Short mmCIF file of C-alpha atoms and ligand atoms in Angstrom, two decimals:
data_model
loop_
_atom_site.label_atom_id
_atom_site.label_comp_id
_atom_site.label_asym_id
_atom_site.label_seq_id
_atom_site.Cartn_x
_atom_site.Cartn_y
_atom_site.Cartn_z
CA MET S 1 25.53 39.22 -214.92
CA SER S 2 23.44 41.46 -217.07
CA THR S 3 20.90 43.26 -214.94
CA ALA S 4 19.20 44.81 -217.94
CA SER S 5 18.00 41.48 -219.24
CA TYR S 6 14.33 41.01 -218.53
CA GLY S 7 13.68 38.22 -220.98
CA TYR S 8 13.98 34.47 -220.94
CA ASP S 9 17.17 33.45 -219.18
CA GLY S 10 17.00 29.70 -219.55
CA GLY S 11 20.25 29.51 -221.48
CA ASP S 12 20.32 27.65 -224.78
CA LEU S 13 17.43 25.35 -224.03
CA GLU S 14 15.06 25.45 -226.94
CA LYS S 15 11.79 27.11 -226.01
CA PRO S 16 8.96 24.62 -225.90
CA ASP S 17 5.92 25.43 -227.99
CA GLN S 18 3.70 25.51 -224.96
CA VAL S 19 4.96 28.65 -223.34
CA LEU S 20 2.63 28.32 -220.36
CA THR S 21 1.24 25.17 -218.74
CA VAL S 22 -0.99 24.96 -215.73
CA GLU S 23 -1.58 21.63 -214.04
CA ASN S 24 -4.23 20.73 -211.47
CA LEU S 25 -4.25 24.19 -209.96
CA ARG S 26 -6.33 24.58 -206.82
CA LYS S 27 -7.07 27.50 -204.54
CA GLU S 28 -9.33 27.56 -201.51
CA PHE S 29 -10.53 30.55 -199.54
CA GLY S 30 -11.80 28.99 -196.32
CA ALA S 31 -14.66 26.73 -197.29
CA LEU S 32 -14.84 28.17 -200.82
CA ILE S 33 -12.95 26.42 -203.60
CA ALA S 34 -12.18 29.24 -206.06
CA THR S 35 -10.25 27.07 -208.53
CA GLU S 36 -10.35 23.33 -208.52
CA ASP S 37 -8.08 21.11 -210.55
CA VAL S 38 -7.55 23.57 -213.41
CA SER S 39 -5.25 22.37 -216.17
CA LEU S 40 -4.55 24.21 -219.40
CA ALA S 41 -1.79 25.25 -221.76
CA ALA S 42 -1.09 28.24 -223.98
CA GLU S 43 0.74 27.87 -227.28
CA ARG S 44 3.47 30.36 -227.99
CA GLY S 45 2.12 33.24 -230.03
CA SER S 46 -1.52 32.43 -229.34
CA ILE S 47 -4.28 34.60 -227.96
CA THR S 48 -6.19 32.43 -225.51
CA GLY S 49 -9.49 33.68 -224.13
CA LEU S 50 -10.76 32.92 -220.65
CA ILE S 51 -14.47 33.37 -220.07
CA GLY S 52 -17.03 32.31 -217.51
CA PRO S 53 -19.70 33.76 -215.23
CA ASN S 54 -18.97 36.12 -212.34
CA GLY S 55 -17.15 34.32 -209.57
CA ALA S 56 -16.07 31.43 -211.82
CA GLY S 57 -12.49 31.86 -210.64
CA LYS S 58 -10.97 33.64 -213.66
CA SER S 59 -9.13 36.40 -211.78
CA THR S 60 -8.07 33.91 -209.12
CA LEU S 61 -6.56 31.72 -211.83
CA PHE S 62 -4.59 34.69 -213.20
CA LYS S 63 -3.38 35.56 -209.71
CA LEU S 64 -2.23 31.97 -209.19
CA ILE S 65 -0.44 31.92 -212.55
CA SER S 66 1.29 35.26 -212.00
CA GLY S 67 2.40 34.57 -208.42
CA PHE S 68 0.00 36.85 -206.54
CA TYR S 69 -1.58 33.85 -204.85
CA GLU S 70 0.13 30.65 -203.88
CA PRO S 71 -1.81 27.59 -205.00
CA ASP S 72 -2.95 24.96 -202.52
CA ALA S 73 -2.10 22.35 -205.12
CA GLY S 74 -0.87 22.11 -208.68
CA SER S 75 1.86 23.72 -210.73
CA VAL S 76 2.60 26.48 -213.22
CA THR S 77 5.30 26.10 -215.86
CA LEU S 78 6.64 28.98 -217.93
CA ASN S 79 9.03 28.32 -220.82
CA GLY S 80 9.75 24.90 -219.39
CA THR S 81 10.58 26.19 -215.90
CA ASP S 82 8.44 25.34 -212.89
CA ILE S 83 7.57 28.75 -211.44
CA THR S 84 5.07 27.58 -208.82
CA GLY S 85 5.43 29.66 -205.66
CA TRP S 86 7.66 32.31 -207.30
CA SER S 87 7.03 35.98 -206.51
CA PRO S 88 5.24 38.13 -209.11
CA ASP S 89 8.43 40.11 -209.61
CA ARG S 90 10.55 37.09 -210.31
CA ILE S 91 7.91 35.74 -212.69
CA ALA S 92 7.81 39.09 -214.49
CA ARG S 93 11.59 39.05 -214.92
CA ARG S 94 11.24 35.56 -216.33
CA GLY S 95 8.81 36.77 -218.97
CA MET S 96 5.22 36.81 -217.72
CA THR S 97 3.24 39.71 -216.35
CA ARG S 98 -0.36 40.81 -215.94
CA THR S 99 -2.64 43.79 -215.90
CA PHE S 100 -5.21 44.35 -213.18
CA GLN S 101 -8.99 44.05 -213.48
CA THR S 102 -9.22 47.34 -211.57
CA PRO S 103 -5.97 49.24 -211.96
CA ARG S 104 -5.26 51.60 -209.10
CA ARG S 105 -4.40 55.15 -209.90
CA ILE S 106 -1.35 56.42 -208.13
CA GLU S 107 -1.85 59.98 -206.95
CA GLY S 108 0.76 62.57 -207.79
CA MET S 109 2.47 60.69 -210.57
CA THR S 110 2.74 61.55 -214.24
CA VAL S 111 1.99 59.12 -217.02
CA ARG S 112 5.74 58.66 -217.61
CA GLU S 113 6.38 57.99 -213.91
CA ASN S 114 3.59 55.41 -213.93
CA MET S 115 5.51 53.56 -216.63
CA LEU S 116 8.56 53.35 -214.37
CA VAL S 117 7.15 52.03 -211.11
CA GLY S 118 7.69 48.41 -212.09
CA PRO S 119 5.36 45.83 -213.46
CA GLN S 120 3.89 44.49 -210.24
CA ASN S 121 4.10 47.51 -208.05
CA GLN S 122 0.93 49.50 -207.70
CA ALA S 123 2.03 51.61 -204.78
CA GLY S 124 4.75 53.79 -206.31
CA GLU S 125 8.35 53.05 -205.39
CA SER S 126 11.74 54.31 -204.50
CA ILE S 127 12.82 54.46 -208.14
CA LEU S 128 11.27 57.91 -208.40
CA SER S 129 13.37 59.41 -205.63
CA THR S 130 16.60 58.47 -207.37
CA MET S 131 15.48 58.72 -210.94
CA PHE S 132 15.97 62.36 -211.68
CA ARG S 133 18.81 63.12 -209.28
CA PRO S 134 21.47 64.77 -211.47
CA GLY S 135 24.41 62.53 -212.21
CA ARG S 136 22.75 59.58 -210.58
CA VAL S 137 20.82 58.21 -213.53
CA THR S 138 22.24 54.77 -214.12
CA ARG S 139 22.44 53.04 -217.44
CA ASP S 140 19.51 50.78 -216.48
CA GLU S 141 17.39 53.75 -215.56
CA ARG S 142 18.23 55.46 -218.83
CA ALA S 143 17.29 52.28 -220.71
CA ASN S 144 14.00 52.17 -218.81
CA LEU S 145 13.27 55.79 -219.63
CA GLU S 146 13.91 55.11 -223.30
CA ARG S 147 11.73 52.03 -223.28
CA ALA S 148 8.97 54.00 -221.55
CA ALA S 149 9.20 56.71 -224.21
CA ASP S 150 9.06 54.14 -227.03
CA LEU S 151 6.03 52.41 -225.52
CA LEU S 152 4.18 55.66 -224.86
CA GLU S 153 4.73 56.51 -228.50
CA LEU S 154 3.57 53.07 -229.64
CA PHE S 155 0.36 53.45 -227.64
CA GLU S 156 -0.03 57.06 -228.73
CA LEU S 157 0.17 58.34 -225.17
CA ASP S 158 3.42 60.25 -225.64
CA HIS S 159 1.68 63.64 -225.76
CA LEU S 160 0.36 62.88 -222.24
CA ALA S 161 3.71 61.76 -220.76
CA ASP S 162 4.02 64.70 -218.35
CA GLU S 163 0.34 64.89 -217.40
CA PRO S 164 -0.83 63.54 -214.04
CA ALA S 165 -2.01 59.97 -214.60
CA THR S 166 -5.11 60.85 -212.59
CA ASP S 167 -6.18 63.13 -215.47
CA LEU S 168 -6.48 60.25 -217.94
CA SER S 169 -9.86 58.93 -218.98
CA GLY S 170 -10.78 55.40 -217.90
CA GLY S 171 -9.96 54.13 -221.38
CA GLN S 172 -6.63 55.92 -221.59
CA PHE S 173 -5.74 54.51 -218.22
CA LYS S 174 -6.40 50.97 -219.46
CA LEU S 175 -4.10 51.73 -222.37
CA LEU S 176 -1.44 52.97 -219.96
CA GLU S 177 -1.78 49.73 -217.98
CA LEU S 178 -1.12 47.78 -221.16
CA ALA S 179 1.88 49.95 -222.06
CA ARG S 180 3.25 49.60 -218.53
CA ALA S 181 2.96 45.82 -218.62
CA MET S 182 5.12 45.84 -221.74
CA MET S 183 8.01 47.45 -219.83
CA VAL S 184 9.37 44.02 -218.85
CA GLU S 185 9.28 42.85 -222.50
CA PRO S 186 7.16 39.85 -221.56
CA ASP S 187 6.73 36.61 -223.49
CA VAL S 188 3.33 36.13 -221.91
CA LEU S 189 0.83 38.79 -220.98
CA LEU S 190 -2.23 38.13 -218.80
CA LEU S 191 -4.98 40.67 -219.39
CA ASP S 192 -7.82 40.77 -216.87
CA GLU S 193 -10.79 42.49 -218.50
CA PRO S 194 -8.81 45.07 -220.47
CA VAL S 195 -11.89 46.66 -222.04
CA ALA S 196 -14.33 46.53 -219.12
CA GLY S 197 -15.96 49.93 -218.77
CA VAL S 198 -14.22 51.28 -221.87
CA ASN S 199 -16.23 52.96 -224.62
CA PRO S 200 -16.63 50.95 -227.86
CA ALA S 201 -14.22 53.10 -229.90
CA LEU S 202 -11.43 52.70 -227.38
CA ALA S 203 -12.22 49.01 -227.01
CA GLU S 204 -11.59 48.73 -230.76
CA ASP S 205 -8.27 50.55 -230.33
CA LEU S 206 -7.28 48.26 -227.51
CA ALA S 207 -8.11 45.20 -229.60
CA THR S 208 -5.93 46.56 -232.40
CA TYR S 209 -3.01 47.14 -230.03
CA ILE S 210 -3.40 43.68 -228.51
CA GLU S 211 -3.40 42.08 -231.96
CA ARG S 212 -0.34 44.08 -233.00
CA LEU S 213 1.61 43.10 -229.89
CA ASN S 214 0.66 39.49 -230.50
CA ARG S 215 1.67 39.55 -234.17
CA GLU S 216 4.71 41.80 -234.19
CA ARG S 217 6.32 40.69 -230.93
CA GLU S 218 5.18 37.06 -230.90
CA LEU S 219 3.61 37.89 -227.57
CA THR S 220 1.45 35.14 -226.09
CA ILE S 221 -1.70 36.63 -224.65
CA PHE S 222 -4.12 35.18 -222.17
CA ILE S 223 -7.17 37.37 -221.83
CA ILE S 224 -10.26 37.48 -219.60
CA GLU S 225 -13.18 39.43 -220.97
CA HIS S 226 -16.92 39.42 -220.42
CA ASP S 227 -17.72 40.95 -223.80
CA ILE S 228 -18.33 37.72 -225.72
CA ASP S 229 -18.25 39.29 -229.18
CA PHE S 230 -15.00 41.06 -228.36
CA ILE S 231 -13.25 37.93 -227.11
CA MET S 232 -14.56 35.68 -229.87
CA GLU S 233 -13.18 38.11 -232.42
CA LEU S 234 -9.79 38.29 -230.75
CA ALA S 235 -9.05 34.93 -229.13
CA ASP S 236 -8.68 31.33 -230.31
CA PRO S 237 -8.85 29.04 -228.40
CA ILE S 238 -11.28 29.99 -225.69
CA VAL S 239 -11.32 28.31 -222.28
CA VAL S 240 -14.57 28.37 -220.31
CA LEU S 241 -14.33 28.35 -216.53
CA ASP S 242 -17.33 27.58 -214.34
CA GLN S 243 -17.33 27.22 -210.57
CA GLY S 244 -13.59 26.91 -210.46
CA ARG S 245 -13.33 24.22 -213.13
CA VAL S 246 -12.64 24.13 -216.84
CA LEU S 247 -16.05 23.49 -218.39
CA THR S 248 -14.83 23.27 -221.96
CA GLU S 249 -12.30 24.72 -224.35
CA GLY S 250 -12.00 25.07 -228.08
CA SER S 251 -12.48 27.40 -231.03
CA PRO S 252 -14.86 30.34 -230.63
CA GLU S 253 -17.36 28.48 -232.80
CA THR S 254 -17.22 25.32 -230.66
CA VAL S 255 -17.66 27.29 -227.47
CA ARG S 256 -20.43 29.46 -228.89
CA THR S 257 -22.49 26.43 -229.86
CA ASP S 258 -21.91 24.48 -226.64
CA ASP S 259 -25.17 24.44 -224.66
CA ARG S 260 -23.33 23.94 -221.37
CA VAL S 261 -21.68 27.34 -221.75
CA MET S 262 -24.98 29.17 -222.00
CA GLU S 263 -26.31 27.18 -219.05
CA ALA S 264 -23.29 28.11 -216.95
CA TYR S 265 -23.86 31.79 -217.70
CA LEU S 266 -27.55 31.61 -216.90
CA GLY S 267 -26.92 29.68 -213.67
CA GLY S 268 -23.92 31.66 -212.41
CA GLY S 269 -24.90 35.09 -213.68
CA GLY S 270 -28.33 34.97 -212.10
CA GLU S 271 -26.98 34.64 -208.59
CA SER S 272 -24.69 37.65 -208.43
N1 ATP K 301 -9.07 37.00 -201.72
C1 ATP K 301 -10.22 36.31 -201.65
N2 ATP K 301 -10.75 35.91 -200.48
C2 ATP K 301 -11.88 35.20 -200.42
N3 ATP K 301 -12.61 34.84 -201.50
C3 ATP K 301 -12.15 35.23 -202.69
C4 ATP K 301 -10.92 35.97 -202.85
N4 ATP K 301 -10.72 36.20 -204.17
C5 ATP K 301 -11.75 35.63 -204.81
N5 ATP K 301 -12.60 35.04 -203.94
C6 ATP K 301 -13.82 34.29 -204.29
O1 ATP K 301 -13.44 33.31 -205.22
C7 ATP K 301 -14.43 33.17 -206.25
C8 ATP K 301 -13.80 33.44 -207.58
O2 ATP K 301 -13.49 34.83 -207.68
P1 ATP K 301 -12.78 35.47 -208.93
O3 ATP K 301 -12.52 36.88 -208.62
O4 ATP K 301 -11.62 34.63 -209.31
O5 ATP K 301 -13.92 35.33 -210.04
P2 ATP K 301 -13.98 35.91 -211.52
O6 ATP K 301 -14.26 34.75 -212.40
O7 ATP K 301 -12.76 36.71 -211.81
O8 ATP K 301 -15.27 36.84 -211.45
P3 ATP K 301 -15.60 38.24 -212.19
O9 ATP K 301 -16.04 37.86 -213.56
O10 ATP K 301 -16.73 38.79 -211.38
O11 ATP K 301 -14.37 39.09 -212.16
C9 ATP K 301 -15.54 34.13 -205.88
O12 ATP K 301 -16.52 33.41 -205.17
C10 ATP K 301 -14.86 35.15 -205.00
O13 ATP K 301 -15.76 35.72 -204.09
MG1 MG K 302 -12.42 38.66 -212.26
#
């Protein structure tokens, strides 16, 4: 068995065109229904946007899809495999990972070390204790180090590799999160507000990187973002979530001109 293989391991089955399908997904928190009967699909190689007012259930949906929450009902299918109830780690190894709306900074770690803690682990892990022990660097670890170096170069963070990650600006840290997510060589990347709080110039940079990853690596991207202009420029189709349900979906133009979308934002946004 090859332990270095992070990618799709479904044998010679042909990959379906819908890399990700979500059916009738439901999640309750006590009396609150955060997502209710959500069904959607992402085409391979697409950039799908997910928008909706605060509290609409967008982050919850991502957590359900990526295994951080277990759904109360419904299913998630990745590359034709039912992954409902799988752990985030197992899902990442199968080709789908996410970034966090509010990435946590791990104290005492360099940028390079941040790249190596694993896609789903925000706490810092044992890998660091063994990583630099002389003579104990395994082939997998060496491969990971090389991949980290390549990605840091791609995202133009290589000059910061040995700096404490806590020294990065908010924008650079978002970039690092994106680079780190790419460590598992995903087929599908879920981005939860990647440019929130980032200055406009860096937001532009991030958009360029996201487009490049999508184009050059056939990466399917599913992205939540409140900046409507940003997401309409980047994503097609766009899914609108409101009160835990899919309100509508379609091209940016269709969504922009749908009165119900504006109403949802006025109704939902006003309360929070
Ligand atoms: N772990 C939790 N426990 C209880 N309620 C939760 C939990 N996570 C989310 N919720 C509630 O579920 C609803 C949906 O939250 P969610 O974070 O998915 O919204 P969102 O669309 O991502 O909002 P935002 O745009 O503000 O990030 C909200 O009412 C929220 O308070
Ligand atoms: Mg959210």
